[in-house]
Coordinates of C-alpha atoms in Angstrom, one line a residue:
M2 CA 8.3 18.0 28.7
I3 CA 10.3 14.8 29.0
A4 CA 14.0 15.4 29.0
A5 CA 15.3 14.3 25.6
T6 CA 18.9 13.8 26.8
P7 CA 19.9 10.3 25.5
A8 CA 21.5 7.8 27.8
G9 CA 25.2 8.1 27.8
T10 CA 25.2 11.9 27.1
S11 CA 27.2 13.8 29.7
A12 CA 29.5 16.7 30.2
S13 CA 32.3 14.6 28.7
P14 CA 33.8 15.5 25.3
A15 CA 32.2 12.4 23.8
G16 CA 28.8 13.3 25.3
G17 CA 29.1 16.8 24.1
R18 CA 29.9 15.7 20.6
A19 CA 26.9 13.3 20.7
A20 CA 24.5 16.0 21.8
T21 CA 25.8 18.4 19.2
L22 CA 25.4 15.9 16.4
E23 CA 21.9 14.9 17.5
R24 CA 20.9 18.6 17.8
L25 CA 22.3 19.3 14.3
G26 CA 20.3 16.3 12.9
A27 CA 17.1 17.8 14.5
V28 CA 17.8 21.2 13.0
V29 CA 18.3 19.7 9.6
I30 CA 14.9 18.1 9.8
A31 CA 13.4 21.4 10.9
A32 CA 14.8 23.0 7.8
L33 CA 13.2 20.5 5.4
P34 CA 10.4 22.8 4.1
A35 CA 12.7 25.6 3.3
C36 CA 15.1 23.3 1.5
M37 CA 12.3 21.9 -0.6
A38 CA 11.1 25.3 -1.5
V39 CA 14.6 26.2 -2.8
A40 CA 15.2 22.8 -4.5
N41 CA 12.1 20.7 -4.8
R42 CA 13.9 17.3 -5.0
S43 CA 16.2 18.0 -2.1
S44 CA 14.3 16.1 0.7
P45 CA 16.3 12.8 0.2
V46 CA 19.5 14.7 0.7
V47 CA 18.2 16.6 3.7
V48 CA 16.7 13.6 5.4
G49 CA 19.7 11.5 4.6
L50 CA 22.1 14.0 6.1
A51 CA 19.8 14.3 9.2
G52 CA 19.8 10.5 9.5
L53 CA 23.6 10.3 9.3
L54 CA 24.0 13.0 11.9
L55 CA 21.6 11.3 14.3
L56 CA 23.3 7.9 13.7
A57 CA 26.7 9.4 14.5
G58 CA 25.3 11.1 17.6
A59 CA 23.7 7.9 18.8
A60 CA 26.9 6.0 18.2
A61 CA 29.0 8.7 20.0
S62 CA 26.7 8.6 23.0
G63 CA 27.2 4.9 23.4
R64 CA 23.5 4.0 23.0
P65 CA 23.0 0.5 21.8
L66 CA 21.8 0.7 18.2
R67 CA 20.5 -2.8 17.8
P68 CA 17.2 -2.2 19.8
L69 CA 16.7 1.0 17.8
L70 CA 17.4 0.0 14.3
V71 CA 17.7 -3.8 14.0
A72 CA 15.1 -5.2 16.4
P73 CA 12.1 -3.5 14.6
L74 CA 13.0 -5.3 11.4
A75 CA 12.4 -8.6 13.2
T76 CA 8.8 -7.7 14.1
P77 CA 5.9 -9.0 11.9
L78 CA 5.7 -5.5 10.3
G79 CA 9.4 -5.3 9.7
V80 CA 9.5 -8.8 8.1
A81 CA 6.5 -7.9 5.9
A82 CA 8.2 -4.7 4.8
L83 CA 11.5 -6.5 4.0
A84 CA 9.5 -9.2 2.1
F85 CA 7.9 -6.4 0.0
L86 CA 11.4 -4.9 -0.7
A87 CA 12.7 -8.3 -1.5
W88 CA 10.0 -8.9 -4.1
C89 CA 10.8 -5.5 -5.6
G90 CA 14.4 -6.7 -6.0
I91 CA 13.4 -10.2 -7.3
S92 CA 11.2 -8.6 -10.0
L93 CA 14.4 -7.2 -11.6
A94 CA 14.9 -10.8 -12.8
W95 CA 12.1 -10.4 -15.4
S96 CA 12.2 -6.7 -15.9
P97 CA 12.6 -6.0 -19.6
L98 CA 14.3 -2.7 -18.7
P99 CA 16.8 -3.8 -16.0
G100 CA 18.8 -0.5 -16.2
L101 CA 15.7 1.5 -15.6
S102 CA 14.7 -0.7 -12.7
L103 CA 18.1 -0.5 -11.1
R104 CA 18.1 3.3 -11.4
A105 CA 14.7 3.5 -9.8
L106 CA 15.8 1.2 -7.0
S107 CA 19.0 3.1 -6.5
E108 CA 17.1 6.3 -5.9
F109 CA 14.4 4.8 -3.7
L110 CA 16.5 2.7 -1.3
P111 CA 18.8 5.5 0.0
A112 CA 15.7 7.7 0.5
L113 CA 14.0 4.9 2.4
L114 CA 17.1 4.3 4.5
G115 CA 17.4 8.0 5.4
A116 CA 13.7 8.0 6.3
Y117 CA 14.1 5.0 8.5
L118 CA 17.0 6.5 10.4
V119 CA 15.2 9.7 11.0
A120 CA 12.0 8.0 12.0
R121 CA 13.8 5.8 14.5
L122 CA 16.5 8.2 15.9
A123 CA 15.1 11.7 15.7
P124 CA 12.0 11.7 17.9
P125 CA 13.7 12.3 21.3
H126 CA 15.4 15.4 19.9
L127 CA 12.6 17.1 17.9
G128 CA 10.8 18.8 20.8
R129 CA 13.7 21.2 21.2
V130 CA 13.4 22.4 17.6
A131 CA 9.6 22.4 17.2
A132 CA 9.1 26.1 17.5
P133 CA 12.0 26.9 15.0
A134 CA 10.6 24.3 12.7
A135 CA 7.2 25.9 12.8
W136 CA 8.7 29.4 12.0
I137 CA 10.6 27.9 9.1
L138 CA 7.5 26.2 7.8
I139 CA 5.5 29.5 8.1
A140 CA 8.3 31.5 6.4
T141 CA 8.4 28.9 3.6
C142 CA 4.6 29.0 3.0
L143 CA 4.7 32.9 3.0
Y144 CA 7.4 32.8 0.4
V145 CA 5.3 30.5 -1.8
V146 CA 2.2 32.8 -1.4
V147 CA 4.2 35.9 -2.1
D148 CA 6.0 34.5 -5.1
L149 CA 2.8 33.1 -6.6
A150 CA 1.1 36.4 -6.1
S151 CA 4.0 38.3 -7.8
G152 CA 4.0 36.1 -10.9
L153 CA 7.1 34.1 -9.7
V154 CA 9.4 37.1 -9.8
I155 CA 11.5 35.7 -6.9
R156 CA 12.1 32.4 -8.7
E157 CA 13.0 34.3 -11.9
A158 CA 15.4 36.5 -9.9
L159 CA 17.0 33.4 -8.4
G160 CA 17.5 31.9 -11.9
Q161 CA 15.0 29.1 -11.2
R162 CA 12.3 27.8 -13.5
A163 CA 9.3 30.2 -13.3
A164 CA 6.5 27.6 -13.1
A165 CA 3.8 27.6 -10.5
F166 CA 3.9 23.8 -10.3
A167 CA 7.5 23.9 -9.0
F168 CA 5.9 24.5 -5.6
N169 CA 3.8 21.4 -5.7
R170 CA 6.5 19.1 -4.2
P171 CA 7.4 21.5 -1.4
L172 CA 3.8 22.0 -0.4
L173 CA 3.0 18.2 -0.5
T174 CA 6.0 17.7 1.8
V175 CA 4.7 20.4 4.2
M176 CA 1.3 18.7 4.0
L177 CA 2.9 15.6 5.4
L178 CA 4.6 17.5 8.2
V179 CA 2.3 20.3 9.3
G180 CA -0.3 18.2 11.2
T181 CA 2.2 16.2 13.3
L182 CA 4.3 19.3 14.0
A183 CA 1.2 21.2 15.1
L184 CA 0.3 18.5 17.6
V185 CA 3.8 18.5 19.0
L186 CA 3.5 22.3 19.4
V187 CA 0.1 21.9 21.1
A188 CA 1.5 19.3 23.5
A189 CA 4.3 21.8 24.3
G190 CA 1.8 24.5 25.1
R191 CA 2.4 26.5 21.8
R192 CA -1.2 26.4 20.6
A193 CA -1.1 29.9 18.9
L194 CA 2.0 28.9 16.9
A195 CA 0.4 25.6 15.9
A196 CA -2.7 27.4 14.7
L197 CA -0.6 30.0 12.8
A198 CA 1.4 27.2 11.0
L199 CA -1.8 25.4 10.0
A200 CA -3.5 28.6 8.8
V201 CA -0.6 29.9 6.8
F202 CA -0.1 26.5 5.2
A203 CA -3.8 26.3 4.3
I204 CA -3.5 29.7 2.6
A205 CA -0.4 28.5 0.6
A206 CA -2.1 25.3 -0.4
W207 CA -5.3 27.1 -1.6
R208 CA -3.2 29.7 -3.5
S209 CA -1.1 27.0 -5.2
V210 CA -1.9 25.0 -8.3
S211 CA -1.5 21.7 -6.4
G212 CA -5.0 20.1 -6.2
A213 CA -3.4 17.1 -4.5
T214 CA -2.1 19.3 -1.7
V215 CA -5.6 20.7 -1.0
L216 CA -7.1 17.2 -1.3
G217 CA -4.5 15.8 1.1
L218 CA -4.9 18.6 3.6
A219 CA -8.7 18.4 3.5
S220 CA -8.7 14.6 3.8
G221 CA -6.3 14.6 6.7
A222 CA -8.2 17.3 8.6
V223 CA -11.6 15.7 8.1
A224 CA -10.2 12.3 9.1
F225 CA -8.6 13.8 12.3
L226 CA -11.8 15.5 13.4
A227 CA -13.9 12.4 12.7
L228 CA -11.5 10.0 14.4
C229 CA -11.4 12.2 17.5
R230 CA -15.1 11.3 17.9
L231 CA -15.1 7.7 16.8
P232 CA -14.3 4.6 18.9
A233 CA -10.7 3.6 18.3
R234 CA -11.6 0.2 16.8
L235 CA -14.0 1.8 14.4
G236 CA -11.5 4.5 13.3
L237 CA -8.9 1.8 12.7
G238 CA -11.4 -0.3 10.7
L239 CA -12.5 2.6 8.5
T240 CA -8.9 3.7 7.8
G241 CA -8.0 0.1 6.9
A242 CA -11.0 -0.4 4.7
A243 CA -10.2 2.8 2.8
L244 CA -6.6 1.9 2.3
L245 CA -7.2 -1.7 1.4
G246 CA -10.1 -0.7 -0.8
A247 CA -7.9 1.7 -2.7
L248 CA -5.4 -1.1 -3.2
V249 CA -7.9 -3.8 -4.2
L250 CA -9.9 -1.6 -6.6
A251 CA -6.9 0.0 -8.2
P252 CA -6.8 -2.2 -11.3
V253 CA -10.5 -1.4 -12.1
E254 CA -10.4 2.2 -10.9
G255 CA -10.3 3.6 -14.5
D256 CA -13.3 1.5 -15.6
L257 CA -15.3 2.4 -12.5
L258 CA -14.7 6.1 -13.0
A259 CA -15.4 6.0 -16.7
R260 CA -18.8 4.5 -15.9
T261 CA -19.8 6.5 -12.9
M262 CA -18.1 10.0 -13.2
P263 CA -20.6 12.5 -14.6
E264 CA -19.6 14.9 -17.4
A265 CA -20.5 17.8 -15.2
L266 CA -17.9 16.8 -12.7
H267 CA -15.3 16.4 -15.4
Q268 CA -16.1 20.0 -16.5
R269 CA -15.9 21.3 -13.0
L270 CA -12.5 19.6 -12.4
A271 CA -11.1 20.5 -15.9
G272 CA -8.0 22.0 -14.3
S273 CA -7.2 18.6 -12.8
S274 CA -7.2 16.8 -16.1
T275 CA -9.7 14.2 -14.9
R276 CA -10.4 12.8 -18.3
A277 CA -6.8 12.1 -18.9
R278 CA -6.4 10.6 -15.4
V279 CA -9.3 8.2 -16.1
A280 CA -7.8 7.2 -19.4
I281 CA -4.4 6.6 -17.8
A282 CA -6.0 4.4 -15.1
R283 CA -7.9 2.4 -17.7
S284 CA -4.8 1.8 -19.7
F285 CA -2.7 0.6 -16.7
G286 CA -5.6 -1.4 -15.5
A287 CA -5.8 -3.2 -18.8
A288 CA -2.1 -3.9 -18.5
V289 CA -2.6 -5.4 -15.0
A290 CA -5.4 -7.6 -16.4
A291 CA -3.1 -8.8 -19.2
D292 CA -0.4 -9.8 -16.6
P293 CA -1.8 -9.9 -13.1
W294 CA 0.5 -12.3 -11.4
R295 CA 4.1 -11.0 -11.3
G296 CA 3.8 -7.6 -13.0
A297 CA 6.2 -6.0 -15.5
G298 CA 9.0 -5.4 -13.0
Y299 CA 10.0 -2.8 -10.5
G300 CA 10.4 0.8 -11.8
T301 CA 9.2 0.0 -15.4
S302 CA 6.3 2.5 -15.3
A303 CA 8.6 5.2 -16.6
R304 CA 8.7 3.4 -19.9
F305 CA 5.7 1.1 -19.6
Q306 CA 4.9 1.5 -23.3
D307 CA 8.1 -0.5 -24.0
V308 CA 7.4 -3.5 -21.8
P309 CA 6.0 -6.7 -23.5
V310 CA 2.6 -6.6 -21.8
A311 CA 1.9 -3.2 -23.5
E312 CA 1.6 -5.0 -26.8
R313 CA -1.4 -6.9 -25.3
V314 CA -3.2 -3.6 -24.5
E315 CA -5.7 -2.3 -27.1
P316 CA -4.0 0.1 -29.4
E317 CA -6.3 3.0 -28.6
M318 CA -5.4 2.6 -24.9
R319 CA -1.7 2.0 -25.4
F320 CA -0.8 5.7 -25.8
M321 CA -1.5 6.5 -22.2
L322 CA 1.1 3.9 -21.0
A323 CA 3.8 6.4 -22.0
V324 CA 2.9 9.1 -19.4
G325 CA 5.6 7.9 -16.9
H326 CA 3.5 6.3 -14.2
P327 CA -0.2 5.6 -13.5
H328 CA -0.7 8.6 -11.2
N329 CA -1.8 6.1 -8.6
S330 CA 0.7 4.4 -6.4
F331 CA -1.6 1.5 -5.6
L332 CA -2.1 0.8 -9.3
Q333 CA 1.6 1.2 -9.9
V334 CA 2.3 -1.6 -7.4
W335 CA -0.1 -3.9 -9.3
A336 CA 1.3 -3.0 -12.7
E337 CA 5.0 -3.5 -11.7
L338 CA 4.8 -6.1 -9.0
G339 CA 1.6 -8.0 -9.7
V340 CA -0.7 -9.8 -7.2
V341 CA 2.2 -10.9 -5.1
G342 CA 3.4 -7.3 -4.6
A343 CA -0.1 -6.1 -4.0
A344 CA -0.7 -8.8 -1.4
L345 CA 2.5 -7.9 0.4
A346 CA 1.6 -4.3 0.3
A347 CA -1.8 -5.1 1.9
L348 CA 0.0 -7.1 4.6
V349 CA 2.2 -4.1 5.4
I350 CA -0.9 -1.9 5.6
V351 CA -2.7 -4.3 8.0
L352 CA 0.3 -4.8 10.2
T353 CA 1.0 -1.0 10.3
L354 CA -2.5 -0.4 11.5
R355 CA -2.2 -3.1 14.1
A356 CA 1.0 -1.5 15.4
V357 CA -0.7 1.9 15.5
S358 CA -3.6 0.5 17.4
N359 CA -1.4 0.2 20.5
W360 CA -0.4 3.8 20.5
A361 CA -1.9 6.4 22.8
A362 CA -5.1 8.1 21.6
T363 CA -3.6 11.4 20.3
A364 CA -0.7 9.8 18.5
R365 CA -3.0 7.1 17.0
T366 CA -5.5 9.6 15.8
M367 CA -2.8 11.7 14.1
A368 CA -1.3 8.6 12.6
L369 CA -4.6 7.6 11.0
A370 CA -5.2 11.2 9.8
L371 CA -1.7 11.1 8.2
F372 CA -2.5 7.8 6.5
A373 CA -5.7 9.5 5.1
G374 CA -3.9 12.5 3.8
A375 CA -1.0 10.7 2.4
G376 CA -3.2 7.8 1.0
I377 CA -5.4 10.1 -1.0
V378 CA -2.4 11.9 -2.5
A379 CA -0.9 8.5 -3.4
F380 CA -4.2 7.5 -5.0
V381 CA -4.3 10.5 -7.4
E382 CA -0.8 12.0 -7.8
H383 CA 2.8 10.9 -8.1
G384 CA 4.8 7.7 -8.8
A385 CA 5.1 5.2 -6.0
W386 CA 8.9 5.2 -5.7
Q387 CA 9.7 8.9 -5.9
A388 CA 12.5 9.6 -3.4
W389 CA 11.3 13.1 -2.4
W390 CA 8.0 11.7 -1.2
T391 CA 9.6 8.8 0.7
A392 CA 11.9 11.2 2.5
G393 CA 9.0 13.5 3.4
V394 CA 7.0 10.5 4.8
G395 CA 10.0 9.7 7.0
G396 CA 10.1 13.2 8.4
A397 CA 6.4 13.1 9.1
I398 CA 6.8 9.8 11.0
A399 CA 9.6 11.3 13.0
W400 CA 7.4 14.2 14.2
L401 CA 4.6 11.7 14.9
R402 CA 6.8 9.6 17.1
A403 CA 8.0 12.7 18.9
L404 CA 4.6 13.3 20.3
P405 CA 4.9 11.0 23.4
Y406 CA 7.9 12.9 24.5
Q407 CA 5.8 16.0 24.7
L408 CA 2.7 14.3 26.1
Q409 CA 4.6 12.5 28.8
D410 CA 2.6 9.4 28.1
P411 CA 3.8 6.6 30.5
T412 CA 2.2 3.9 28.5
Q413 CA 4.1 4.6 25.3
D414 CA 7.8 5.2 25.3
P415 CA 8.9 5.8 21.7
R416 CA 12.5 4.8 22.6
T417 CA 11.3 1.2 22.9
E418 CA 8.1 1.3 20.8
R419 CA 8.6 -0.6 17.5

């Protein structure tokens, strides 16, 4: 294992404080699954705290922060991401619900900042807590399985809402983390623990009522196995085609599914409310068609039935605009940010894949598998700006970028990789 002691850390009091702070930040990240199981919106707080601890540790150690935190924002990918965020802010100028837009932005941006800090600062320190993180993840999944099997008696005893779907967010967060954590464990020679973590999570996902978790796990696993056997360029091309296809086709997704999805499949997937999802996609797609250029404004999906463009949607389809969001993050970008937002999102996807193409094979394959799992969940599940998901993605990226420290890959040093 590559020593993770940052430059500037020594036996001096300042060095000791820096090491303690960075170790605490890594421990907080390791505890993320358990925190989400107890409070299923807690990931932004957990990741934000970890990010602040790591930032304080890096500052105390005397490491220059500009190359770690500022320089990546000047790369093509960083500029594209900032341009996308700027367009989100600009859209508040025409949002008919500015208070709602500001509230959504005020929840999303802190979670994004915490995720960025963790993704940039945590990787050198995560190897030390990989095994404890795995045991925490395993214990969390076992708790979910036991509580679901008991009829949620533990949640009732704790005074929490006794609803099976309350475990959906924790399991989706674990879905983001488990693959990257397992690879870090394998690289450290802990294959049995990695296999146990994957197996226990698979059981928890199957036992849960979260179809999105099962779909994300299956998609990520299939993608990883396939990408291990495909040439790197082909794997990158297929992943890019899938993500860009999901974005480009999002406005017509509802109409396509309405025409092609057989009744037998609707009946088989009755528990997933596929008919309602198709109707929601058609309604938001109609709204995009009515105002395709700039969108209704950032964060307006929560009350989309009240935006002016809703009046141009056929009355029988207008009802589904009140569901809170399109249950498709790609479609939400179109509805709120228009073609400009979609184009910027596409640019971010392309530049992200270009950056990943330079990674070592194992990390690149895992990154593409993570894109597959997270992408399919974003296509069928939650709102685009939900802070708990953003924080979870940041944690997953941190574990992903920790891989080279375990692999001792001389061609990719994540301390300088951008």
